[in-house]
């Protein structure tokens, strides 16, 4: 089977000067590994008084970079005037940034500004882990007749991201792909990681989940970058990264592989069945507890008891090889379901 040829979009977080744009573009083009040049022209920053991009004056630098390297251009657009300026300067591809996807007013404005365009438009996931906002962004564009759409997964802010700037929460991106199977999905490891150290790992994970490509931030002199300095790679490092990613096959015809996989999947199915059976039994015991509480006029929630269950379970995290985060989520789900069962019994 031919190894997959992913789409590679690379370029600086921000277009800072004509020299920086041209030097980065030439270095990226000369690697032969990059399909599209990206750059931020207007930077939506979380905090004021940080570099907010060079604005329209950066557009001629990008046009020059395209003329000199032949690389098509991708930029972020967040409002009508961005779209109008970008169209005037022959920008080929647009993306909607995470903060824009997060805001339905902005998303609607930008969708209307893009009405009917044949150009490719990528929608980044919103900053929060709300999949409906991400879908909503795509739907608003579709409703405006924008048909060439793609998704960019850049991770989600603020929830247990650990060393990473934005938690990947892969399951949300995979659910998005399930809902919109015709849209290509690109991983933005730069914004997930926030630090160049982790980019290779996250990119390999995306490749193993069959992503269609990458958007990678690259600067000719990363440490001097005016935005996102820690996460940008030199153009040479981008080439090395792209070369290092292993695109494993989706299937193998080997009989030994097929047999082992089948037997492992049977084990998983049977374990899943047992887990569900045990959970159902646990809920039925919770109902019995609900009944004796009801008959003795005792309220459902007894926080001390729950705290001791949680403490005991989380203490086993290391020995079970299960993360605290996972155990917490699982316990929360079990707790909510138990309370619902007890509530039902209370009303009987
Ligand atoms: C960017 O791509 O430079 C950017 C601002 O990304 P995001 O919208 O994902 O934060
Ligand atoms: Mn950036």
Coordinates of N, CA and C and ligand atoms in Angstrom, one line a residue, residues 12-14 38-46 76 95-101 124-125 127 152-155 165-166 188 190-192 215 217 227-228 231, ligand 1:
X12 N 4.7 31.0 9.4 CA 4.8 31.7 10.7 C 3.5 31.9 11.4
X13 N 3.5 31.9 12.7 CA 2.3 32.3 13.5 C 1.8 33.6 12.9
X14 N 2.8 34.6 12.8 CA 2.4 35.9 12.3 C 3.4 36.4 11.2
X38 N 1.3 29.3 5.4 CA 0.3 30.0 6.2 C 1.0 31.2 6.9
X39 N 0.2 32.1 7.3 CA 0.7 33.2 8.1 C -0.5 33.9 8.7
X40 N -0.3 34.4 10.0 CA -1.3 35.2 10.6 C -1.1 36.7 10.3
X41 N -2.2 37.3 9.8 CA -2.1 38.7 9.4 C -2.7 39.6 10.5
X42 N -3.9 39.1 11.0 CA -4.5 39.8 12.1 C -4.5 38.7 13.2
X43 N -4.0 39.0 14.4 CA -3.9 38.0 15.4 C -4.9 38.3 16.5
X44 N -5.9 37.4 16.7 CA -6.8 37.6 17.8 C -6.1 37.1 19.1
X45 N -5.8 38.0 20.0 CA -5.0 37.6 21.2 C -6.0 37.6 22.4
X46 N -5.7 36.6 23.3 CA -6.5 36.5 24.5 C -6.3 37.7 25.3
X76 N -5.8 33.5 8.3 CA -6.9 33.5 9.2 C -7.8 34.7 8.9
X95 N -8.7 30.2 6.9 CA -9.1 29.4 8.0 C -9.8 30.4 9.0
X96 N -10.7 29.8 9.8 CA -11.5 30.5 10.8 C -10.8 30.1 12.1
X97 N -10.3 31.0 12.9 CA -9.6 30.8 14.1 C -10.5 30.3 15.2
X98 N -9.8 29.7 16.3 CA -10.6 29.1 17.4 C -11.5 30.1 18.1
X99 N -11.0 31.3 18.2 CA -11.8 32.3 19.0 C -13.0 32.8 18.1
X100 N -12.9 32.7 16.8 CA -14.0 33.1 15.9 C -15.0 32.0 15.9
X101 N -14.6 30.7 15.8 CA -15.5 29.6 15.8 C -16.3 29.6 17.1
X124 N -11.3 25.9 12.4 CA -10.6 25.4 13.6 C -11.7 25.1 14.7
X125 N -11.3 24.2 15.6 CA -12.3 23.9 16.7 C -12.3 25.1 17.6
X127 N -12.4 27.2 21.2 CA -11.5 27.0 22.3 C -12.0 26.1 23.4
X152 N -9.8 21.9 11.2 CA -8.5 21.9 11.9 C -8.7 21.7 13.4
X153 N -8.0 20.7 13.9 CA -8.1 20.3 15.3 C -6.8 21.0 16.0
X154 N -7.1 22.0 16.9 CA -6.0 22.7 17.5 C -6.1 22.6 19.0
X155 N -6.9 21.6 19.5 CA -7.0 21.4 21.0 C -7.9 22.3 21.7
X165 N -0.4 23.1 25.8 CA -1.1 24.3 25.9 C -2.6 24.1 25.8
X166 N -3.0 23.2 24.9 CA -4.4 22.9 24.7 C -4.6 21.4 24.7
X188 N -3.3 20.6 14.0 CA -2.4 21.8 14.3 C -1.7 21.4 15.6
X190 N 1.0 22.6 16.6 CA 1.7 23.7 17.2 C 0.9 24.3 18.4
X191 N -0.4 24.5 18.1 CA -1.3 25.1 19.1 C -1.7 24.1 20.2
X192 N -1.8 22.8 19.8 CA -2.0 21.8 20.9 C -0.9 21.9 21.9
X215 N -1.1 21.5 10.1 CA -0.8 22.9 10.0 C 0.3 23.1 11.1
X217 N 3.3 25.7 12.7 CA 3.9 27.0 12.7 C 5.4 26.9 12.5
X227 N 5.0 36.3 18.2 CA 3.9 35.6 18.8 C 4.3 34.1 18.8
X228 N 3.8 33.4 19.8 CA 4.0 31.9 19.9 C 5.4 31.4 19.6
X231 N 6.5 27.6 20.3 CA 6.0 26.5 19.6 C 6.4 26.5 18.1
Ligands
LIG1 C1 -3.0 30.6 14.7 O1 -3.2 29.7 13.9 O2 -2.0 31.4 14.7 C2 -4.0 30.8 15.8 C3 -4.2 32.0 16.3 O3 -4.6 29.7 16.1 P1 -5.9 29.4 17.0 O4 -7.0 30.1 16.4 O5 -6.0 27.9 16.9 O6 -5.6 29.8 18.4

